[in-house]
Coordinates of C-alpha atoms in Angstrom, one line a residue:
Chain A
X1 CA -1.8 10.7 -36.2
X2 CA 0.4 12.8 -34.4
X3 CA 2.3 12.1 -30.9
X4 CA -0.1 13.8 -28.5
X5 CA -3.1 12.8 -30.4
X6 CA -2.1 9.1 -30.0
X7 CA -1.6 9.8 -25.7
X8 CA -5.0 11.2 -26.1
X9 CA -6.6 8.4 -27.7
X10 CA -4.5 6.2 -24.9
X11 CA -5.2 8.4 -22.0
X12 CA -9.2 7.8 -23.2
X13 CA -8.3 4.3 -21.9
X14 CA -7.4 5.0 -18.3
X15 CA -10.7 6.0 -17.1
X16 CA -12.5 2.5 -18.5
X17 CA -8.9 0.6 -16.8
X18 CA -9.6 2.0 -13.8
X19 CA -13.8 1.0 -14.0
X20 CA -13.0 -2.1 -14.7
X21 CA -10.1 -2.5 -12.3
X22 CA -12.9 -1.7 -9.4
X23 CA -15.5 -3.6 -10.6
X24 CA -13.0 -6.6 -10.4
X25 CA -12.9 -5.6 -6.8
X26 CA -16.8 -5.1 -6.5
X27 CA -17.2 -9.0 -8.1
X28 CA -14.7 -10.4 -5.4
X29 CA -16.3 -8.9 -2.9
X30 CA -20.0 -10.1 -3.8
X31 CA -18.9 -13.6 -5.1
X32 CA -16.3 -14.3 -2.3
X33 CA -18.7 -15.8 0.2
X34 CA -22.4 -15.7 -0.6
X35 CA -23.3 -15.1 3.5
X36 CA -22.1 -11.7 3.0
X37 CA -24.7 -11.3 0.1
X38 CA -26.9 -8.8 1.9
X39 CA -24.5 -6.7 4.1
X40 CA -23.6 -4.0 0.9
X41 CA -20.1 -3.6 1.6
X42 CA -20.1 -2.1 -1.5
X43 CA -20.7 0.9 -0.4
X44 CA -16.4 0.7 -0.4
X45 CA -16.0 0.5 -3.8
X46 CA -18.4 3.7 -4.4
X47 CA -16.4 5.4 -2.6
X48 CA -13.2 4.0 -4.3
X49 CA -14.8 5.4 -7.2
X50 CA -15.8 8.5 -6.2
X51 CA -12.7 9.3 -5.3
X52 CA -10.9 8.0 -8.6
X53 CA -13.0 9.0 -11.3
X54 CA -14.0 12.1 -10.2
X55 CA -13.3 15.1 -12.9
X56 CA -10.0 15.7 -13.4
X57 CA -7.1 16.1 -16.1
X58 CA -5.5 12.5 -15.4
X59 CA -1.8 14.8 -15.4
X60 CA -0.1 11.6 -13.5
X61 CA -1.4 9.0 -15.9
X62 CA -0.3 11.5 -19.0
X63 CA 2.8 11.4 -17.6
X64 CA 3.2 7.4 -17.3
X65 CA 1.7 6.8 -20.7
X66 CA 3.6 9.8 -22.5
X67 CA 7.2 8.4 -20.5
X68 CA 6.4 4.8 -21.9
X69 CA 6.2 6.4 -25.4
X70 CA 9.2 8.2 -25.0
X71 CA 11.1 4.4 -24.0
X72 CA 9.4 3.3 -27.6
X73 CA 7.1 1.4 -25.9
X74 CA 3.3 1.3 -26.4
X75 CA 1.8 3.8 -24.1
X76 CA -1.5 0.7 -24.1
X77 CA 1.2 -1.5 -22.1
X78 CA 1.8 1.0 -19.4
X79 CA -2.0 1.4 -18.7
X80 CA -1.5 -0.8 -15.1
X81 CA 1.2 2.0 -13.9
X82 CA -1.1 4.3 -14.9
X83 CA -4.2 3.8 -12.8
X84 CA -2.0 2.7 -10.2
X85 CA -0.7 6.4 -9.8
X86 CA -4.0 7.8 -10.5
X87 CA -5.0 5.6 -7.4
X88 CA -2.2 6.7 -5.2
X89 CA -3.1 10.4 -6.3
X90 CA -7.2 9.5 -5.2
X91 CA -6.1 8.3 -1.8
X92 CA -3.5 10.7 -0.8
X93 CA -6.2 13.3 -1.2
X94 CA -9.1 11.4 0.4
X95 CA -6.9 10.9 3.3
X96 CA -5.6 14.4 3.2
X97 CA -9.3 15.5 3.3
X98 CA -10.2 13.8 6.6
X99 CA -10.9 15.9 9.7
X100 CA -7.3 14.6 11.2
X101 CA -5.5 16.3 8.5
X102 CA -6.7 19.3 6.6
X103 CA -10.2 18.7 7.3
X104 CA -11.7 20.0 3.8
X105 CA -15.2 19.6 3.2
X106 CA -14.8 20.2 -0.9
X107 CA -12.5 18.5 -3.1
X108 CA -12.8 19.8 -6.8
X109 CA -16.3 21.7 -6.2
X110 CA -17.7 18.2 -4.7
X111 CA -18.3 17.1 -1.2
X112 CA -15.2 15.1 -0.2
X113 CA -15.4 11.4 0.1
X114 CA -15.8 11.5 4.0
X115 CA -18.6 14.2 3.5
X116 CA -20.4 11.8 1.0
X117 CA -19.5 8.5 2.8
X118 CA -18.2 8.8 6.3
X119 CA -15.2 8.9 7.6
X120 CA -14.8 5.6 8.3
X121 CA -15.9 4.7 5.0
X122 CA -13.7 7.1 3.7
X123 CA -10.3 6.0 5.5
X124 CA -10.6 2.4 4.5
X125 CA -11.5 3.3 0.8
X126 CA -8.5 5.5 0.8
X127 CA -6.5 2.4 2.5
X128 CA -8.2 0.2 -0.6
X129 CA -6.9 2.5 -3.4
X130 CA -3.7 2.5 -1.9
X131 CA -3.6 -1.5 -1.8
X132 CA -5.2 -1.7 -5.2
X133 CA -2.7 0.7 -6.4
X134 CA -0.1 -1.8 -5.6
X135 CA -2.4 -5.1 -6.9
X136 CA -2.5 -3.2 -10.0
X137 CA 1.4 -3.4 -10.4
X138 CA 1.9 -7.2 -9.5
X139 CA -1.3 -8.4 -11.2
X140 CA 0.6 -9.9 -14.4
X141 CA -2.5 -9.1 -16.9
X142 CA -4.7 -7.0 -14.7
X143 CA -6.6 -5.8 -17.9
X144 CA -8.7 -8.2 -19.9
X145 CA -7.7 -6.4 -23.4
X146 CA -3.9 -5.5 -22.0
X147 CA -1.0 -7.6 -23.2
X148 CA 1.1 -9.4 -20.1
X149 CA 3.5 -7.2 -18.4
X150 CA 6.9 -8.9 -17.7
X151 CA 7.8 -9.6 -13.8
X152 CA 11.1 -7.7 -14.0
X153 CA 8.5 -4.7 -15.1
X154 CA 6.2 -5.1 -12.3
X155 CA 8.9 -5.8 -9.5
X156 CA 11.0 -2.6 -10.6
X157 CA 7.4 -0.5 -10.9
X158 CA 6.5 -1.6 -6.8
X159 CA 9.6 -0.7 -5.7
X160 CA 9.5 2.6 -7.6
X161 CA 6.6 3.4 -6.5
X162 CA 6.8 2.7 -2.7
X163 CA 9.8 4.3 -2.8
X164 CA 8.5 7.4 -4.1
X165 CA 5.1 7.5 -1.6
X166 CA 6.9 6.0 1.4
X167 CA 7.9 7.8 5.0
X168 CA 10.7 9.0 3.1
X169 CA 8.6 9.9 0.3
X170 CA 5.3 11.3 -0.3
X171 CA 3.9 10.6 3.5
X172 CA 7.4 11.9 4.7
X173 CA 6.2 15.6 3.0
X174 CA 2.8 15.0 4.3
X175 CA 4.0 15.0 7.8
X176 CA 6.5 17.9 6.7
X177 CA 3.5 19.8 5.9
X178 CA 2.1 19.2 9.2
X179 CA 5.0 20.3 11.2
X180 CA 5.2 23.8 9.6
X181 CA 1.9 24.2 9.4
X182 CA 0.3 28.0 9.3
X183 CA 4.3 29.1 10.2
X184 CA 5.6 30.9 7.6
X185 CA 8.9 28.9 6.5
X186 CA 11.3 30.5 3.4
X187 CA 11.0 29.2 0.1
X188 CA 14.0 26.6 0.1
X189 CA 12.1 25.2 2.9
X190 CA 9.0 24.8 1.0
X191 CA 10.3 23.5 -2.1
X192 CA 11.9 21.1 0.1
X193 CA 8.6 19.9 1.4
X194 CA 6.5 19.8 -2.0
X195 CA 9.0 17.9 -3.4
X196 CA 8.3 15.3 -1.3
X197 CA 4.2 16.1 -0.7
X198 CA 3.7 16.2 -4.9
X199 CA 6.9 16.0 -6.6
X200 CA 7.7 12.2 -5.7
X201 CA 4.6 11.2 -7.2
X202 CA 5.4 13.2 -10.4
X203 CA 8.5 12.0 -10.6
X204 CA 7.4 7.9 -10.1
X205 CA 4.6 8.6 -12.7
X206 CA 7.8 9.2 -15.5
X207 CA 9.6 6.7 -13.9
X208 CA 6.9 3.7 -14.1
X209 CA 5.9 5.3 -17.2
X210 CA 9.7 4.5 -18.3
X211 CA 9.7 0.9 -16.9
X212 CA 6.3 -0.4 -18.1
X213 CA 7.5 1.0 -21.6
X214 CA 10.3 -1.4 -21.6
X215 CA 13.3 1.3 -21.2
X216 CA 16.4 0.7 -20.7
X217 CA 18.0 1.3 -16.7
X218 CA 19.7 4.9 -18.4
X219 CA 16.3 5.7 -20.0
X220 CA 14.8 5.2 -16.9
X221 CA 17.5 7.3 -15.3
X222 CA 17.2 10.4 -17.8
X223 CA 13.5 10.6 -17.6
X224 CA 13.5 10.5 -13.3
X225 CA 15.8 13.6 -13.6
X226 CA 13.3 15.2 -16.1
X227 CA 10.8 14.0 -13.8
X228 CA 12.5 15.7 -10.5
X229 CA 12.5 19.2 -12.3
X230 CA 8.6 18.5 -13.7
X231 CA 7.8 17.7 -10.5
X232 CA 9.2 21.0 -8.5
X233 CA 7.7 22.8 -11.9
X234 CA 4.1 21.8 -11.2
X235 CA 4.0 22.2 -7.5
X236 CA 5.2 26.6 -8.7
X237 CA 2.2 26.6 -10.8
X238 CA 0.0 24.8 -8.2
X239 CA 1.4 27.3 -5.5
X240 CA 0.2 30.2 -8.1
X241 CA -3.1 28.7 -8.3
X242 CA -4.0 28.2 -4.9
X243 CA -2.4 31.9 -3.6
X244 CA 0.3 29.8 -1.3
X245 CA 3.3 30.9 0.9
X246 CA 5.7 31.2 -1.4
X247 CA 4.0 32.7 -4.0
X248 CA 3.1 35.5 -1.5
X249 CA 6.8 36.0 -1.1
X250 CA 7.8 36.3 -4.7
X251 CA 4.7 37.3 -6.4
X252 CA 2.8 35.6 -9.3
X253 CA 4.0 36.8 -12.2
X254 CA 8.2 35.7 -11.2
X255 CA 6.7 32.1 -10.0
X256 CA 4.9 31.6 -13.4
X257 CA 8.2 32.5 -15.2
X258 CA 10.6 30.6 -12.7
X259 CA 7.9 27.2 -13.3
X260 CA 8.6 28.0 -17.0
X261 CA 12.3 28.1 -16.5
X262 CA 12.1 24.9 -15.0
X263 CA 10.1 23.2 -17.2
X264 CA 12.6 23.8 -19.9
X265 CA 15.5 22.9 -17.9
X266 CA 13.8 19.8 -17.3
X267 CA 13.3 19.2 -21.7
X268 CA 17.2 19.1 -21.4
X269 CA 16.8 15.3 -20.3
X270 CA 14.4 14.6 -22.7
X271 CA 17.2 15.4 -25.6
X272 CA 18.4 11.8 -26.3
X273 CA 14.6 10.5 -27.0
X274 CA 14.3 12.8 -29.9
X275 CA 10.6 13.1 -31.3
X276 CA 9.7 10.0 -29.3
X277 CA 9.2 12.5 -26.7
X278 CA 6.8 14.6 -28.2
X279 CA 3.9 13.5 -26.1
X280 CA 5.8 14.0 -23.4
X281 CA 7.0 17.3 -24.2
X282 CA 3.5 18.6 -24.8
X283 CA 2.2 17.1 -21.2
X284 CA 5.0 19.2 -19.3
X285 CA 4.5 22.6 -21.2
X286 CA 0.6 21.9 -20.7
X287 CA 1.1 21.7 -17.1
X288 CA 3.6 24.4 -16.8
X289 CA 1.3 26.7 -18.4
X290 CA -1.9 25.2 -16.8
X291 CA -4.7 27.7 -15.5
X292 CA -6.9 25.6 -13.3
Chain B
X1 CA 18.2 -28.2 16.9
X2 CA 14.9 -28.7 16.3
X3 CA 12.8 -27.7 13.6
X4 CA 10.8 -25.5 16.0
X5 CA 14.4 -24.0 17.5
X6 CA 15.2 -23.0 14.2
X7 CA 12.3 -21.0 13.5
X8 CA 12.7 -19.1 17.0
X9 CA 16.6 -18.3 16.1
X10 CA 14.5 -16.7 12.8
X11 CA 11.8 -15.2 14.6
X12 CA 14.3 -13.7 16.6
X13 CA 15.4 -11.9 13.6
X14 CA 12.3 -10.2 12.9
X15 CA 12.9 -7.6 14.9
X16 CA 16.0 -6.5 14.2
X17 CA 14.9 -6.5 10.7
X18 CA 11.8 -4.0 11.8
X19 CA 14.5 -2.2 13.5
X20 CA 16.8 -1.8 10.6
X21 CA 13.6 -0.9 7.9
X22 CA 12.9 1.5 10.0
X23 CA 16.2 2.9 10.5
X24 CA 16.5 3.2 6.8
X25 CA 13.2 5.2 6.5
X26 CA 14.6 7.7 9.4
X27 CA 17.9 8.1 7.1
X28 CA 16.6 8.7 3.7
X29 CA 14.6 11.4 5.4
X30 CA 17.0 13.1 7.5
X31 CA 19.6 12.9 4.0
X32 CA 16.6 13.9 1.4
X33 CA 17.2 17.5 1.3
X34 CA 19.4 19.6 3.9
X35 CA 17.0 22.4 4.5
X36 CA 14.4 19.9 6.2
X37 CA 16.5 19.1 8.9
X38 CA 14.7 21.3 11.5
X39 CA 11.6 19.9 10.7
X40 CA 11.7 16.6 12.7
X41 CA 9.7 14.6 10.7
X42 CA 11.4 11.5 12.5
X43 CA 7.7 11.9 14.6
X44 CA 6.4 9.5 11.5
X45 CA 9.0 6.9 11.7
X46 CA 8.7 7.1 15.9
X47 CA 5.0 6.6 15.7
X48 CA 5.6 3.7 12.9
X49 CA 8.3 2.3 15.4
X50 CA 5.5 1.7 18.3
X51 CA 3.3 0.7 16.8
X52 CA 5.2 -2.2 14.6
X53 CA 7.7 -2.7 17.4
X54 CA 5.2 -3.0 20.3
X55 CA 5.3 -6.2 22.5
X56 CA 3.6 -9.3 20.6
X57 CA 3.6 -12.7 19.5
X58 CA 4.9 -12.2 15.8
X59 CA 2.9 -14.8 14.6
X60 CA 2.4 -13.5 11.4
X61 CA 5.9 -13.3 11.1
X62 CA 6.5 -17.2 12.9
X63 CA 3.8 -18.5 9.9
X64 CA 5.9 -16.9 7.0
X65 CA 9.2 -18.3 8.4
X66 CA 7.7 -21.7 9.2
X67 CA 5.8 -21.5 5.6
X68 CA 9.1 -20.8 4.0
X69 CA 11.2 -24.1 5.9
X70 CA 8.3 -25.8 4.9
X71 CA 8.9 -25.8 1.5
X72 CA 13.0 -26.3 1.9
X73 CA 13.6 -23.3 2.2
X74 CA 15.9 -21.1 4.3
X75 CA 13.1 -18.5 6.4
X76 CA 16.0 -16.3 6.2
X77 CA 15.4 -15.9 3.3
X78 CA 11.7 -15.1 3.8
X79 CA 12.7 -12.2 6.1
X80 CA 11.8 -9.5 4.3
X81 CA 7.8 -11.2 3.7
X82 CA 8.1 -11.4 7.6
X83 CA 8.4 -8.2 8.2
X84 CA 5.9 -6.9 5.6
X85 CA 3.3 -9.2 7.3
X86 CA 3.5 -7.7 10.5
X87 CA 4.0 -4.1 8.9
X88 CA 0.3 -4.3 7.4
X89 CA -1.1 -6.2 10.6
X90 CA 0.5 -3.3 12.4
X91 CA -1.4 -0.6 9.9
X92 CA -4.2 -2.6 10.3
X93 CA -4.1 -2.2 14.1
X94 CA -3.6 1.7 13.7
X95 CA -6.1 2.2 11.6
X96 CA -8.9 0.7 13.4
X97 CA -8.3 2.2 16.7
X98 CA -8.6 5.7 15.2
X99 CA -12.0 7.5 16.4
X100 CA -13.4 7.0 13.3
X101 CA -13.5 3.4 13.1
X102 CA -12.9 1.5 16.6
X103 CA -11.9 4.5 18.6
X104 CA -10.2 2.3 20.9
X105 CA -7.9 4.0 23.5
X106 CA -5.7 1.5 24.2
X107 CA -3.9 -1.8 22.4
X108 CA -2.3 -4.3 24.2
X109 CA -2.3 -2.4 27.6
X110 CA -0.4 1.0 26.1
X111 CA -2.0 3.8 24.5
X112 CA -3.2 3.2 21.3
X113 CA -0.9 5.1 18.5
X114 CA -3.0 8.5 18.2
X115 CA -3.6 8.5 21.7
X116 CA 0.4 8.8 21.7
X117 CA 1.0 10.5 18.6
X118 CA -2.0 12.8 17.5
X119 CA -4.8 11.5 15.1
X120 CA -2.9 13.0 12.1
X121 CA 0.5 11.5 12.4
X122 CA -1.1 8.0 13.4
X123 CA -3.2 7.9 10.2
X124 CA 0.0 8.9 8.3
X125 CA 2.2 6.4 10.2
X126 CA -0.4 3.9 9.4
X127 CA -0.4 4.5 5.2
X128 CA 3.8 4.5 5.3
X129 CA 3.8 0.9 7.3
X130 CA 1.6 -0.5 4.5
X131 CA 3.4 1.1 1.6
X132 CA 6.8 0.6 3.4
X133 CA 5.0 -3.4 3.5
X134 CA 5.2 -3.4 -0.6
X135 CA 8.2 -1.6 -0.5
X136 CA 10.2 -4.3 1.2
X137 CA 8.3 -7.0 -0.8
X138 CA 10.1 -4.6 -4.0
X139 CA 13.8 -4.6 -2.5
X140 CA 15.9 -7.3 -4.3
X141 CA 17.9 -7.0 -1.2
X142 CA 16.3 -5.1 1.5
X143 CA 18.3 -6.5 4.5
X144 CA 22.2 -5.9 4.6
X145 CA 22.8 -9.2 6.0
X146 CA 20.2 -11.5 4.1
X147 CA 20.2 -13.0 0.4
X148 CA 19.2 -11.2 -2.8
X149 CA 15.0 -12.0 -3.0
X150 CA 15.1 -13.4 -7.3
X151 CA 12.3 -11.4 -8.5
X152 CA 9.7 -13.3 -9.7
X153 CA 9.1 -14.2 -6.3
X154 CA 9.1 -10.8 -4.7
X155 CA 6.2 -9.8 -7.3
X156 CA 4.6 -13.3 -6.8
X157 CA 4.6 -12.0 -3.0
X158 CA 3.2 -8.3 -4.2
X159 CA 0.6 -9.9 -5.5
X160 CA -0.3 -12.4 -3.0
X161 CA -0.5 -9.5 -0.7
X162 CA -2.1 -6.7 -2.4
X163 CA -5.1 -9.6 -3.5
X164 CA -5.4 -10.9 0.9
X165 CA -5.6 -7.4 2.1
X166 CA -7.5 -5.3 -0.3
X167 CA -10.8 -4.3 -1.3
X168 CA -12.2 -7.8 -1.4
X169 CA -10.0 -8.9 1.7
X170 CA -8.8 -7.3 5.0
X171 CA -10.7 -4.4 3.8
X172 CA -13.2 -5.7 2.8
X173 CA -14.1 -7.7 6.0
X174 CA -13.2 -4.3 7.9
X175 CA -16.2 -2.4 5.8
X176 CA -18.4 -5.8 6.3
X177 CA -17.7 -5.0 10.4
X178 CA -18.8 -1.3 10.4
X179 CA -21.8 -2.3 8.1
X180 CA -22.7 -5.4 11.3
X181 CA -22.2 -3.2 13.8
X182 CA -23.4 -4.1 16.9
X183 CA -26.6 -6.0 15.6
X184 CA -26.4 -9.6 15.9
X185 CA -25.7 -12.1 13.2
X186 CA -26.0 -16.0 12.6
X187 CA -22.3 -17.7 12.8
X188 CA -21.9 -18.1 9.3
X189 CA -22.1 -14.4 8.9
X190 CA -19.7 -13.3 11.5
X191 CA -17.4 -16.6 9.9
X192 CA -17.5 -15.0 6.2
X193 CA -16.7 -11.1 7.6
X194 CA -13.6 -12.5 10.2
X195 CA -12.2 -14.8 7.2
X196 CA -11.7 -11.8 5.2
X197 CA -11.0 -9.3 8.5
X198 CA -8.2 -11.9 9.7
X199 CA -8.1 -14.5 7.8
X200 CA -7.1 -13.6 4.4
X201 CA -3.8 -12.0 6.1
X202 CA -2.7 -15.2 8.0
X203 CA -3.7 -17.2 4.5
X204 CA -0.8 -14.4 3.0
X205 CA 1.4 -14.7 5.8
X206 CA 1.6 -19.2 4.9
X207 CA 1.7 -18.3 0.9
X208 CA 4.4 -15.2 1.5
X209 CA 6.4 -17.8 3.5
X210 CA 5.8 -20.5 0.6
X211 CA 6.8 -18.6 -2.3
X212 CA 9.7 -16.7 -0.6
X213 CA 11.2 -20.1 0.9
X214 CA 11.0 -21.0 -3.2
X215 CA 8.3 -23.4 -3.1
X216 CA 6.2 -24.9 -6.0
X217 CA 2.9 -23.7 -7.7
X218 CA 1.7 -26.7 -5.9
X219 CA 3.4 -26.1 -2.9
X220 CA 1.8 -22.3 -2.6
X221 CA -1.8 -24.0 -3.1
X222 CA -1.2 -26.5 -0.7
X223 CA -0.3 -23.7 1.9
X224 CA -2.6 -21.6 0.7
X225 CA -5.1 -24.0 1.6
X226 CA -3.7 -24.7 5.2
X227 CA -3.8 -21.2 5.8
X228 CA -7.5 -20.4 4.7
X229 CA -8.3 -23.3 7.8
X230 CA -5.6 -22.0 10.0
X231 CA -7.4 -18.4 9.7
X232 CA -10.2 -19.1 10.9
X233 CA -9.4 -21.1 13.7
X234 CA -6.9 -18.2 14.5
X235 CA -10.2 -16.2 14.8
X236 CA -12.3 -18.9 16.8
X237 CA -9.7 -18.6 19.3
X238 CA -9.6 -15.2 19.4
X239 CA -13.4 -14.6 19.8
X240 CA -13.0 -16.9 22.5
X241 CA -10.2 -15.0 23.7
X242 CA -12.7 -11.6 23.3
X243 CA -15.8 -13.3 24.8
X244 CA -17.2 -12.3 21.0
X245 CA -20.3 -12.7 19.8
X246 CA -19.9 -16.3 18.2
X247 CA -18.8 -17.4 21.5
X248 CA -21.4 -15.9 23.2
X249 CA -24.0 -17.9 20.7
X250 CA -22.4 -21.4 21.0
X251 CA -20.4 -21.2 24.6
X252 CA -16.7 -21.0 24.4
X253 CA -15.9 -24.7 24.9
X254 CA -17.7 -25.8 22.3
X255 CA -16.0 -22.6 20.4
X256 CA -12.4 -24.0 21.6
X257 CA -13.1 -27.1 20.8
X258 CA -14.0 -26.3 16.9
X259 CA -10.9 -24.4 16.3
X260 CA -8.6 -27.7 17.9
X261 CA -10.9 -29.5 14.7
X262 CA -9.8 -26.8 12.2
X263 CA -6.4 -27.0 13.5
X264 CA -6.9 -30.5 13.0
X265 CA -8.3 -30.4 9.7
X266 CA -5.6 -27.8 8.6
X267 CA -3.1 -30.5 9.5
X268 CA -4.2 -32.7 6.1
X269 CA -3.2 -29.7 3.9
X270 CA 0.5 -30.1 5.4
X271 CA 1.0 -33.8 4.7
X272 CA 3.2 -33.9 2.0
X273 CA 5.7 -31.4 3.5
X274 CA 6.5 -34.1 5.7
X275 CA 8.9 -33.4 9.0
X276 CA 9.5 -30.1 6.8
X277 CA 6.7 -28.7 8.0
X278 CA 7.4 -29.4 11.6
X279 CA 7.7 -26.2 12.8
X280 CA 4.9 -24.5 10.9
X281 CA 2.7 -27.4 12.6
X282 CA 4.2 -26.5 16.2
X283 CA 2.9 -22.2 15.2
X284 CA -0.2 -23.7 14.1
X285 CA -1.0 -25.8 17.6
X286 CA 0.3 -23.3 19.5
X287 CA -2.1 -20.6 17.9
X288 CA -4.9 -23.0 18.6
X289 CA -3.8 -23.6 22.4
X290 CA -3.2 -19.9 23.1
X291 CA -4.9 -18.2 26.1
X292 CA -3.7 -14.7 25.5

């Protein structure tokens, strides 16, 4: 079986770990107090779900499960970091949805999760994937089938990850976002602010994936710096697929080939792991190259 | 000095602590990347800043430090669970005053932090205090005057946290509020929603205090169990303090005088800690007692 075909077969996984990590959360809720029994605040955890397992191509959790391969780890024991990204990805866009940010009634070709649910409904299930995000990490076996994660693992994967999503982070480039709004700003500027909107999160995905996979701290180093340059890589092609500002000022073709360039600069970190990295390898040309 | 001086000279230290996370946050984003310096971002950490740093009792804070002495342990030393307690009761706040769930104008006498801020930066500033919550929880050393947090405690805390204030706890209970509404509902019912709306973060405020101060598996349960009582007297009083709905169905004497027996009752929970627990009994009475 070859290295991509074995992150297939584990990224098959992450959908069921993240079903089953919600309906932990729906059993709480309906066993934790049986006065509550008829009030249906489960209505929460479909949205939780609807936001999470919607269609999509799982690029974050590719990333953690092809980085803990990489480490020599088994991608199976990195399947907590994960769903936790894919949950930070799911809430950052619900939230980003909402009439107080960008106000989008369509997410993917779907009604958004406010649309579907409210926005109150939606706020607090984006809060929830947030906070379950971060259970996720500290729960020592959060899977029933998964093998224990060590402590030192889970500590150094919650500090990564807030890190990375934090004011400073991810909700730092949110705000960024906000400030320049419809102004147009030059590319440095931009780049600037998607690194911090997207590229954090792309980054801490190859980071945890690192950690959980048992690397070592100048593994974890190598395959941040890769993750830096994947990250600024697949916000070019996102800005190609969505017609953005900066593509406007460089045209598509030159943003395609500078993502490329990028991408294989990036590869350069991924030298010492050798075919290890395969996996990896493959999930960063796929998204460079990525149409949709 | 007395046990209960002690714990003021800590609480006294929460702030400053606030103060200095906060700072940090404002630094890593003015030094992460030179060209978005003109981009004042610092609106986020500003809006995070009122609303954690706003006038208040810090008794989330006072149970964590109390919780922590309790157990022999030095609450500096449970600082940085201090501050993450009042960082999510803080997001909490924010979050449900925005229009779409309380729309409430004002907290505490000031405008409420999207009346201040804008709707967009306030929902932001509200997602950074809860991850900046874990994110301190994550720092072996997030304070450069305290101790180095060993990490199997910090993760213990993650844990602890992410579980009280989740799908199945704060959130929960927030969902089960929207879903009451303004109908009326027996005691019980309005008991089971407020134990997970309120309670389940001052439960997590005692057990953050327990396991940062270093205390046993036994010790945690103990407090765990003080603080599941201590909850929902805290929220007897405070229905009495709101002329809420329970109060209004058994008359608020009747109300004050049940949280004084939970108090009470609470009180067993913290026999073994001895004179230890002095001061955590002093926050406990005085929480009970309080008329604002």
């Amino acid at each position: 079986m070859s290295a991509s075909d074995l992150l297939s077969l584990a990224l098959s996984r992450v959908d069921p770990a993240l079903q089953e990590a919600l309906e932990r959360c729906r059993e709480s809720l309906a066993t934790d107090g049986p006065p509550l029994a008829h009030l249906v605040p489960e209505t929460l955890v479909e949205a939780m779900r609807y936001a999470v397992l919607s269609p999509g191509k799982r690029l974050r959790p590719a990333l953690v499960l092809g980085a803990a391969k990489a480490v020599g780890g088994e991608p199976d024991d990195a399947l907590p970091a994960a769903c936790a990204v894919e949950m930070v990805h799911a809430y950052s866009l619900v939230h980003d949805d909402l009439p107080a940010l960008d106000d989008d009634d369509e997410r993917r070709g779907q009604p958004s999760c406010h649309v579907k649910f409210g926005e109150a409904t939606a706020l607090l299930a984006g809060d929830a994937l947030l906070t379950e995000a971060f259970a996720l990490l500290g729960d020592p076996r959060p899977f029933r089938k998964g093998r224990p994660v060590p402590a030192g693992r889970r500590i150094q994967g919650v500090a990564e990850l807030a890190r990375a999503i934090g004011a400073a982070g991810m909700i730092g480039g949110q705000v960024d976002d906000l400030a320049v709004g419809a102004s147009p700003e030059d590319r440095r500027t931009l780049e600037a602010i998607h690194r911090r909107k997207t590229g954090r999160l792309i980054q801490a995905s190859v980071a945890l994936g690192a950690i959980f996979g048992g690397g070592s701290a100048t593994q974890v180093r190598a395959l941040r710096t890769f993750g830096t340059d994947l990250g600024l890589a697949f916000q070019l092609v996102d800005d190609v697929l969505d017609g953005d500002g900066a593509v406007a000022l460089d045209g598509e073709t030159a943003v395609r080939e500078e993502a490329r360039e990028v991408t294989e600069r990036a590869m350069g970190a991924l030298q010492p792991f050798g075919r290890r990295a395969q996996a990896l390898r493959k999930v960063a040309r796929d998204m460079a190259e990525r149409v949709a």
